[in-house]
mmCIF file of C-alpha atoms and ligand atoms in Angstrom:
data_model
loop_
_atom_site.group_PDB
_atom_site.id
_atom_site.type_symbol
_atom_site.label_atom_id
_atom_site.label_comp_id
_atom_site.label_asym_id
_atom_site.label_seq_id
_atom_site.Cartn_x
_atom_site.Cartn_y
_atom_site.Cartn_z
ATOM 1 C CA MET A 9 -18.670 -18.402 -12.560
ATOM 2 C CA SER A 10 -16.157 -20.848 -14.067
ATOM 3 C CA GLU A 11 -13.207 -22.035 -12.010
ATOM 4 C CA HIS A 12 -10.838 -19.933 -14.139
ATOM 5 C CA MET A 13 -12.971 -16.810 -13.791
ATOM 6 C CA ALA A 14 -13.054 -17.285 -10.014
ATOM 7 C CA LEU A 15 -9.258 -17.158 -9.923
ATOM 8 C CA ARG A 16 -9.295 -13.738 -11.585
ATOM 9 C CA THR A 17 -11.471 -11.878 -9.125
ATOM 10 C CA MET A 18 -11.420 -10.856 -5.465
ATOM 11 C CA ARG A 19 -15.215 -11.245 -5.339
ATOM 12 C CA GLY A 20 -16.307 -12.398 -1.885
ATOM 13 C CA ARG A 21 -12.789 -12.078 -0.477
ATOM 14 C CA ALA A 22 -11.810 -9.549 2.194
ATOM 15 C CA VAL A 23 -8.993 -7.002 2.030
ATOM 16 C CA LEU A 24 -7.639 -4.567 4.614
ATOM 17 C CA VAL A 25 -6.103 -1.376 3.196
ATOM 18 C CA THR A 26 -4.135 1.089 5.329
ATOM 19 C CA GLY A 27 -4.096 4.770 4.406
ATOM 20 C CA ALA A 28 -7.357 4.281 2.480
ATOM 21 C CA GLY A 29 -8.533 7.863 2.987
ATOM 22 C CA SER A 30 -6.497 9.378 0.172
ATOM 23 C CA GLY A 31 -4.474 8.752 -2.965
ATOM 24 C CA MET A 32 -3.445 5.212 -3.768
ATOM 25 C CA GLY A 33 -5.077 3.713 -0.670
ATOM 26 C CA ARG A 34 -8.421 5.191 -1.607
ATOM 27 C CA ALA A 35 -8.054 4.067 -5.221
ATOM 28 C CA THR A 36 -7.132 0.593 -3.989
ATOM 29 C CA ALA A 37 -10.262 0.428 -1.827
ATOM 30 C CA GLU A 38 -12.377 1.567 -4.790
ATOM 31 C CA VAL A 39 -10.833 -0.895 -7.250
ATOM 32 C CA PHE A 40 -11.210 -3.853 -4.866
ATOM 33 C CA ALA A 41 -14.786 -2.851 -3.997
ATOM 34 C CA ALA A 42 -15.708 -2.607 -7.674
ATOM 35 C CA ASP A 43 -14.284 -6.116 -8.106
ATOM 36 C CA GLY A 44 -16.675 -7.414 -5.455
ATOM 37 C CA ALA A 45 -14.312 -7.670 -2.483
ATOM 38 C CA HIS A 46 -15.249 -6.837 1.109
ATOM 39 C CA VAL A 47 -13.081 -3.790 1.776
ATOM 40 C CA ALA A 48 -11.844 -2.588 5.160
ATOM 41 C CA LEU A 49 -10.785 1.031 4.766
ATOM 42 C CA THR A 50 -8.441 2.117 7.536
ATOM 43 C CA ASP A 51 -6.756 5.483 8.080
ATOM 44 C CA LEU A 52 -6.231 8.202 10.679
ATOM 45 C CA PRO A 53 -9.420 9.319 12.521
ATOM 46 C CA GLU A 54 -9.466 12.698 10.742
ATOM 47 C CA SER A 55 -9.424 11.078 7.283
ATOM 48 C CA PRO A 56 -12.629 10.793 5.198
ATOM 49 C CA ILE A 57 -12.836 6.980 5.273
ATOM 50 C CA ASP A 58 -16.373 6.960 6.703
ATOM 51 C CA GLU A 59 -17.620 9.031 3.758
ATOM 52 C CA ILE A 60 -15.682 6.953 1.229
ATOM 53 C CA ALA A 61 -17.049 3.698 2.685
ATOM 54 C CA ALA A 62 -20.582 5.155 2.625
ATOM 55 C CA GLN A 63 -20.127 6.165 -1.030
ATOM 56 C CA LEU A 64 -18.978 2.632 -1.890
ATOM 57 C CA ARG A 65 -21.944 1.081 -0.075
ATOM 58 C CA ALA A 66 -24.290 3.454 -1.914
ATOM 59 C CA LYS A 67 -22.966 1.901 -5.135
ATOM 60 C CA GLY A 68 -23.848 -1.554 -3.806
ATOM 61 C CA HIS A 69 -20.324 -2.493 -2.733
ATOM 62 C CA SER A 70 -19.182 -4.028 0.553
ATOM 63 C CA ALA A 71 -17.048 -1.554 2.502
ATOM 64 C CA GLU A 72 -16.522 -0.560 6.140
ATOM 65 C CA ALA A 73 -14.254 2.019 7.745
ATOM 66 C CA TRP A 74 -12.040 1.706 10.828
ATOM 67 C CA ALA A 75 -9.958 4.521 12.307
ATOM 68 C CA LEU A 76 -6.426 3.148 12.577
ATOM 69 C CA ASP A 77 -3.145 4.931 13.193
ATOM 70 C CA VAL A 78 -0.589 2.406 11.955
ATOM 71 C CA THR A 79 1.863 3.447 14.679
ATOM 72 C CA ASP A 80 -0.580 2.190 17.343
ATOM 73 C CA HIS A 81 0.324 -1.455 17.916
ATOM 74 C CA ASP A 82 -2.690 -2.295 20.091
ATOM 75 C CA ALA A 83 -5.070 -0.692 17.599
ATOM 76 C CA ILE A 84 -3.525 -2.726 14.765
ATOM 77 C CA ARG A 85 -4.311 -5.983 16.575
ATOM 78 C CA ARG A 86 -7.811 -4.875 17.572
ATOM 79 C CA VAL A 87 -8.832 -3.518 14.159
ATOM 80 C CA THR A 88 -7.402 -6.463 12.229
ATOM 81 C CA ASN A 89 -9.398 -8.884 14.367
ATOM 82 C CA GLU A 90 -12.543 -6.737 14.058
ATOM 83 C CA VAL A 91 -12.201 -6.718 10.271
ATOM 84 C CA ALA A 92 -11.823 -10.491 10.104
ATOM 85 C CA THR A 93 -14.821 -10.931 12.405
ATOM 86 C CA ARG A 94 -16.970 -8.452 10.462
ATOM 87 C CA PHE A 95 -16.316 -10.066 7.073
ATOM 88 C CA GLY A 96 -15.798 -13.602 8.356
ATOM 89 C CA ARG A 97 -12.384 -13.744 6.690
ATOM 90 C CA LEU A 98 -9.312 -11.774 5.719
ATOM 91 C CA ASP A 99 -7.580 -12.753 2.494
ATOM 92 C CA ALA A 100 -5.354 -9.798 1.672
ATOM 93 C CA LEU A 101 -3.450 -7.027 3.432
ATOM 94 C CA VAL A 102 -2.330 -3.883 1.601
ATOM 95 C CA ASN A 103 0.277 -1.943 3.592
ATOM 96 C CA ASN A 104 -0.084 1.464 1.964
ATOM 97 C CA ALA A 105 -0.246 4.242 4.592
ATOM 98 C CA GLY A 106 2.611 6.669 4.227
ATOM 99 C CA ILE A 107 4.107 10.089 4.823
ATOM 100 C CA SER A 108 6.831 12.183 3.245
ATOM 101 C CA ALA A 109 10.059 12.377 5.236
ATOM 102 C CA PHE A 110 12.488 14.723 3.477
ATOM 103 C CA CYS A 111 15.307 15.880 5.758
ATOM 104 C CA PRO A 112 18.974 16.809 5.210
ATOM 105 C CA ILE A 113 21.327 14.526 7.142
ATOM 106 C CA ASP A 114 22.680 17.345 9.346
ATOM 107 C CA ASP A 115 19.286 18.897 10.186
ATOM 108 C CA GLU A 116 18.379 19.183 13.881
ATOM 109 C CA ALA A 117 15.058 17.425 13.264
ATOM 110 C CA TYR A 118 16.727 14.469 11.524
ATOM 111 C CA ASP A 119 16.350 11.917 14.332
ATOM 112 C CA MET A 120 12.724 12.825 14.873
ATOM 113 C CA ILE A 121 11.896 12.544 11.170
ATOM 114 C CA TRP A 122 13.883 9.308 10.881
ATOM 115 C CA ASP A 123 11.986 7.726 13.792
ATOM 116 C CA ARG A 124 8.639 8.799 12.362
ATOM 117 C CA ALA A 125 9.519 7.524 8.870
ATOM 118 C CA VAL A 126 10.597 4.133 10.178
ATOM 119 C CA ALA A 127 7.534 3.870 12.445
ATOM 120 C CA VAL A 128 4.955 4.695 9.753
ATOM 121 C CA LEU A 129 6.645 3.305 6.650
ATOM 122 C CA LEU A 130 8.374 0.165 7.926
ATOM 123 C CA THR A 131 7.591 -0.966 11.485
ATOM 124 C CA ALA A 132 3.856 -0.653 10.838
ATOM 125 C CA HIS A 133 4.168 -3.063 7.909
ATOM 126 C CA GLN A 134 5.564 -5.921 9.993
ATOM 127 C CA ARG A 135 3.038 -5.265 12.774
ATOM 128 C CA LEU A 136 0.124 -5.395 10.360
ATOM 129 C CA VAL A 137 1.505 -8.572 8.824
ATOM 130 C CA ARG A 138 1.796 -10.199 12.254
ATOM 131 C CA ALA A 139 -1.741 -9.165 13.187
ATOM 132 C CA ALA A 140 -3.186 -10.345 9.871
ATOM 133 C CA LEU A 141 -1.291 -13.638 9.650
ATOM 134 C CA PRO A 142 -3.643 -15.861 11.691
ATOM 135 C CA HIS A 143 -6.457 -14.777 9.375
ATOM 136 C CA LEU A 144 -4.453 -14.946 6.129
ATOM 137 C CA ARG A 145 -3.476 -18.508 7.073
ATOM 138 C CA ARG A 146 -7.140 -19.494 6.954
ATOM 139 C CA SER A 147 -7.494 -18.153 3.392
ATOM 140 C CA ASP A 148 -6.849 -20.398 0.378
ATOM 141 C CA ALA A 149 -5.016 -17.435 -1.220
ATOM 142 C CA GLY A 150 -3.391 -15.291 1.471
ATOM 143 C CA ARG A 151 -1.834 -12.163 -0.022
ATOM 144 C CA ILE A 152 0.320 -9.325 1.299
ATOM 145 C CA VAL A 153 1.166 -6.270 -0.806
ATOM 146 C CA ASN A 154 3.550 -3.672 0.569
ATOM 147 C CA ILE A 155 3.700 -0.248 -1.028
ATOM 148 C CA ALA A 156 7.298 0.977 -1.122
ATOM 149 C CA SER A 157 8.561 3.522 -3.676
ATOM 150 C CA THR A 158 11.083 4.023 -6.451
ATOM 151 C CA GLU A 159 12.873 5.846 -3.600
ATOM 152 C CA ALA A 160 13.697 2.315 -2.390
ATOM 153 C CA LEU A 161 15.602 1.713 -5.639
ATOM 154 C CA GLY A 162 17.224 5.101 -6.208
ATOM 155 C CA ALA A 163 17.322 8.281 -4.157
ATOM 156 C CA THR A 164 16.235 11.908 -4.273
ATOM 157 C CA ASN A 165 18.475 14.460 -2.582
ATOM 158 C CA ARG A 166 17.734 14.934 1.157
ATOM 159 C CA ASP A 167 15.285 12.037 1.314
ATOM 160 C CA SER A 168 17.345 9.550 3.320
ATOM 161 C CA PRO A 169 14.801 8.739 6.101
ATOM 162 C CA TYR A 170 12.175 7.920 3.483
ATOM 163 C CA CYS A 171 14.603 6.064 1.189
ATOM 164 C CA ALA A 172 15.950 3.963 4.044
ATOM 165 C CA ALA A 173 12.486 3.055 5.327
ATOM 166 C CA LYS A 174 11.247 2.190 1.834
ATOM 167 C CA ALA A 175 14.338 0.092 1.084
ATOM 168 C CA GLY A 176 13.554 -1.692 4.355
ATOM 169 C CA VAL A 177 10.130 -2.519 2.954
ATOM 170 C CA THR A 178 11.719 -4.295 -0.032
ATOM 171 C CA GLY A 179 13.894 -6.351 2.320
ATOM 172 C CA LEU A 180 10.939 -7.158 4.560
ATOM 173 C CA THR A 181 8.974 -8.233 1.479
ATOM 174 C CA ARG A 182 11.633 -10.680 0.311
ATOM 175 C CA ALA A 183 12.268 -12.089 3.781
ATOM 176 C CA LEU A 184 8.574 -12.661 4.514
ATOM 177 C CA ALA A 185 8.019 -14.148 1.052
ATOM 178 C CA VAL A 186 10.701 -16.719 1.848
ATOM 179 C CA GLU A 187 9.343 -17.359 5.341
ATOM 180 C CA LEU A 188 5.655 -17.600 4.423
ATOM 181 C CA GLY A 189 6.045 -19.294 1.048
ATOM 182 C CA LYS A 190 5.664 -22.782 2.503
ATOM 183 C CA GLU A 191 2.204 -21.746 3.681
ATOM 184 C CA GLY A 192 1.187 -20.508 0.232
ATOM 185 C CA ILE A 193 0.975 -16.881 1.362
ATOM 186 C CA THR A 194 2.522 -14.509 -1.175
ATOM 187 C CA VAL A 195 4.277 -11.263 -0.258
ATOM 188 C CA ASN A 196 5.028 -8.705 -2.954
ATOM 189 C CA CYS A 197 6.025 -5.080 -3.092
ATOM 190 C CA ILE A 198 5.061 -2.273 -5.442
ATOM 191 C CA CYS A 199 7.383 0.673 -5.986
ATOM 192 C CA PRO A 200 5.246 3.533 -7.291
ATOM 193 C CA GLY A 201 6.952 6.303 -9.199
ATOM 194 C CA PRO A 202 5.513 9.832 -9.324
ATOM 195 C CA ILE A 203 1.762 9.491 -8.719
ATOM 196 C CA LEU A 204 -0.958 12.161 -8.456
ATOM 197 C CA THR A 205 -2.053 11.841 -4.814
ATOM 198 C CA GLY A 206 -2.285 13.883 -1.627
ATOM 199 C CA MET A 207 1.439 13.357 -1.127
ATOM 200 C CA THR A 208 2.383 15.084 -4.381
ATOM 201 C CA ALA A 209 -0.493 17.618 -4.449
ATOM 202 C CA LYS A 210 1.724 20.498 -3.361
ATOM 203 C CA VAL A 211 4.169 20.043 -6.246
ATOM 204 C CA PRO A 212 3.242 22.739 -8.815
ATOM 205 C CA ASP A 213 1.846 21.331 -12.060
ATOM 206 C CA ALA A 214 4.649 22.902 -14.110
ATOM 207 C CA ASP A 215 7.289 21.189 -11.944
ATOM 208 C CA LYS A 216 5.436 17.894 -12.192
ATOM 209 C CA ASP A 217 5.433 18.206 -15.967
ATOM 210 C CA ILE A 218 9.146 19.031 -16.179
ATOM 211 C CA PHE A 219 10.001 16.076 -13.932
ATOM 212 C CA ALA A 220 7.776 13.643 -15.796
ATOM 213 C CA GLN A 221 9.039 14.725 -19.218
ATOM 214 C CA ARG A 222 12.660 14.417 -18.088
ATOM 215 C CA ARG A 223 12.509 11.242 -16.014
ATOM 216 C CA THR A 224 9.665 8.903 -17.008
ATOM 217 C CA ALA A 225 9.286 6.884 -20.196
ATOM 218 C CA LEU A 226 5.561 7.692 -20.346
ATOM 219 C CA ARG A 227 6.265 11.451 -19.840
ATOM 220 C CA ARG A 228 3.547 11.931 -17.202
ATOM 221 C CA TYR A 229 2.669 11.364 -13.553
ATOM 222 C CA GLY A 230 0.670 8.234 -12.857
ATOM 223 C CA ARG A 231 -2.878 8.085 -11.540
ATOM 224 C CA ALA A 232 -3.601 6.414 -8.219
ATOM 225 C CA GLU A 233 -5.807 3.778 -9.824
ATOM 226 C CA GLU A 234 -2.953 2.749 -12.133
ATOM 227 C CA VAL A 235 -1.146 1.525 -9.030
ATOM 228 C CA ALA A 236 -4.323 0.097 -7.501
ATOM 229 C CA HIS A 237 -4.845 -2.158 -10.507
ATOM 230 C CA MET A 238 -1.405 -3.709 -9.967
ATOM 231 C CA THR A 239 -2.221 -4.193 -6.281
ATOM 232 C CA LEU A 240 -5.441 -5.984 -7.227
ATOM 233 C CA SER A 241 -3.547 -8.154 -9.729
ATOM 234 C CA LEU A 242 -1.061 -9.225 -7.056
ATOM 235 C CA CYS A 243 -3.895 -10.191 -4.697
ATOM 236 C CA LEU A 244 -5.853 -12.352 -7.144
ATOM 237 C CA PRO A 245 -5.978 -16.088 -6.407
ATOM 238 C CA ALA A 246 -4.580 -16.487 -9.938
ATOM 239 C CA SER A 247 -1.355 -14.737 -8.890
ATOM 240 C CA SER A 248 -0.311 -17.823 -6.966
ATOM 241 C CA TYR A 249 3.302 -18.246 -8.166
ATOM 242 C CA LEU A 250 4.426 -14.646 -7.799
ATOM 243 C CA THR A 251 6.130 -13.828 -4.519
ATOM 244 C CA GLY A 252 9.068 -11.849 -3.178
ATOM 245 C CA THR A 253 8.929 -9.450 -6.112
ATOM 246 C CA VAL A 254 9.596 -5.726 -6.122
ATOM 247 C CA ILE A 255 7.604 -4.205 -8.972
ATOM 248 C CA PRO A 256 8.078 -0.610 -10.101
ATOM 249 C CA VAL A 257 4.801 0.970 -11.246
ATOM 250 C CA ASP A 258 6.548 4.105 -12.315
ATOM 251 C CA GLY A 259 5.810 5.002 -15.933
ATOM 252 C CA GLY A 260 9.259 3.662 -16.817
ATOM 253 C CA LEU A 261 11.212 5.909 -14.427
ATOM 254 C CA MET A 262 13.603 3.140 -13.355
ATOM 255 C CA ALA A 263 14.067 2.007 -16.963
ATOM 256 C CA ARG A 264 15.098 5.408 -18.273
ATOM 257 C CA ASN A 265 18.666 6.719 -18.292
ATOM 258 C CA ALA A 266 18.341 9.632 -20.682
HETATM 259 P P1 NAD B 318 -1.555 10.273 0.347
HETATM 260 O O1 NAD B 318 -0.981 11.317 1.228
HETATM 261 O O2 NAD B 318 -2.552 10.678 -0.666
HETATM 262 O O3 NAD B 318 -2.172 9.101 1.224
HETATM 263 C C1 NAD B 318 -1.497 8.585 2.338
HETATM 264 C C2 NAD B 318 -2.523 8.163 3.378
HETATM 265 O O4 NAD B 318 -1.805 7.585 4.475
HETATM 266 C C3 NAD B 318 -3.314 9.364 3.928
HETATM 267 O O5 NAD B 318 -4.696 9.122 3.846
HETATM 268 C C4 NAD B 318 -2.838 9.491 5.362
HETATM 269 O O6 NAD B 318 -3.838 9.930 6.266
HETATM 270 C C5 NAD B 318 -2.426 8.043 5.664
HETATM 271 N N1 NAD B 318 -1.529 7.985 6.816
HETATM 272 C C6 NAD B 318 -0.454 8.756 7.082
HETATM 273 N N2 NAD B 318 0.058 8.452 8.286
HETATM 274 C C7 NAD B 318 -0.725 7.457 8.794
HETATM 275 C C8 NAD B 318 -0.723 6.721 9.992
HETATM 276 N N3 NAD B 318 0.175 6.953 10.949
HETATM 277 N N4 NAD B 318 -1.676 5.780 10.175
HETATM 278 C C9 NAD B 318 -2.599 5.551 9.223
HETATM 279 N N5 NAD B 318 -2.667 6.210 8.063
HETATM 280 C C10 NAD B 318 -1.733 7.161 7.862
HETATM 281 O O7 NAD B 318 -0.285 9.600 -0.326
HETATM 282 P P2 NAD B 318 -0.109 8.427 -1.395
HETATM 283 O O8 NAD B 318 0.824 8.937 -2.400
HETATM 284 O O9 NAD B 318 -1.397 7.840 -1.823
HETATM 285 O O10 NAD B 318 0.698 7.386 -0.501
HETATM 286 C C11 NAD B 318 0.420 6.010 -0.464
HETATM 287 C C12 NAD B 318 1.723 5.230 -0.362
HETATM 288 O O11 NAD B 318 2.442 5.383 -1.581
HETATM 289 C C13 NAD B 318 2.667 5.727 0.733
HETATM 290 O O12 NAD B 318 3.266 4.631 1.378
HETATM 291 C C14 NAD B 318 3.689 6.529 -0.037
HETATM 292 O O13 NAD B 318 4.916 6.591 0.655
HETATM 293 C C15 NAD B 318 3.770 5.737 -1.311
HETATM 294 N N6 NAD B 318 4.320 6.409 -2.488
HETATM 295 C C16 NAD B 318 3.743 7.543 -3.004
HETATM 296 C C17 NAD B 318 4.245 8.088 -4.177
HETATM 297 C C18 NAD B 318 3.621 9.287 -4.862
HETATM 298 O O14 NAD B 318 4.198 9.813 -5.826
HETATM 299 N N7 NAD B 318 2.481 9.762 -4.452
HETATM 300 C C19 NAD B 318 5.357 7.506 -4.791
HETATM 301 C C20 NAD B 318 5.926 6.384 -4.230
HETATM 302 C C21 NAD B 318 5.384 5.830 -3.093
#
């Protein structure tokens, strides 16, 4: 492989993906595996990551599964170290695991939903970064990709816990990009728009269509792999001068006024 080709692949590099049992996390694991990366699929114990990893290995790819609840600080440290030991390296971290957190501001459950949203969607990101950092520092192309949302850039009614946590992810991304830039580690953030995943599965197709026609430039929901390809692009060694960015992958939702 030529030097230039080597910069455009994750082949032989290792990536840890959170929330890899469904939706965009799963698609990310599949896209990285197909590119030749060693993929650590992590998700809640009840998720199908073991089966997904087995399917990837059956196709000749390098993939292993680890049960990991991203709100468990000790487990984050343990699993991150196990992944780096298993693959002999860790080059990229994809903070993807997420939950919905709709709640009106005066609802009795608001504090509980707020705390959960911040724990899963924001605090977990910094903890995974801190656990992964010693390993990313040993890579010649350390990469962090945080999955936020267009809800970090605008807001849906009654979605303030989610919007606040996701906006926090954009701030965390910029701050860590500035802090880690001198070490050559890049930190970027993707803001997916409406994507066909487990999270949006309960939205009736007709409602999805009305929303997409009215709000997106491309007039459709996105597919999980359309986000995964951007994640892969951000992790490539070639993407060495791109950091601190917040990139909507949203079918043009943020670009469209009318
Ligand atoms: P999904 O529900 O299909 O997948 C989310 C995964 O995260 C699941 O496998 C779930 O088990 C896992 N997860 C949840 N809580 C966890 C925890 N505590 N520890 C570990 N794993 C946990 O949803 P998705 O749409 O693929 O979501 C991926 C990311 O994209 C999330 O951060 C979500 O907020 C974000 N997002 C989704 C959309 C969309 O339209 N689907 C839009 C913008 C942003």
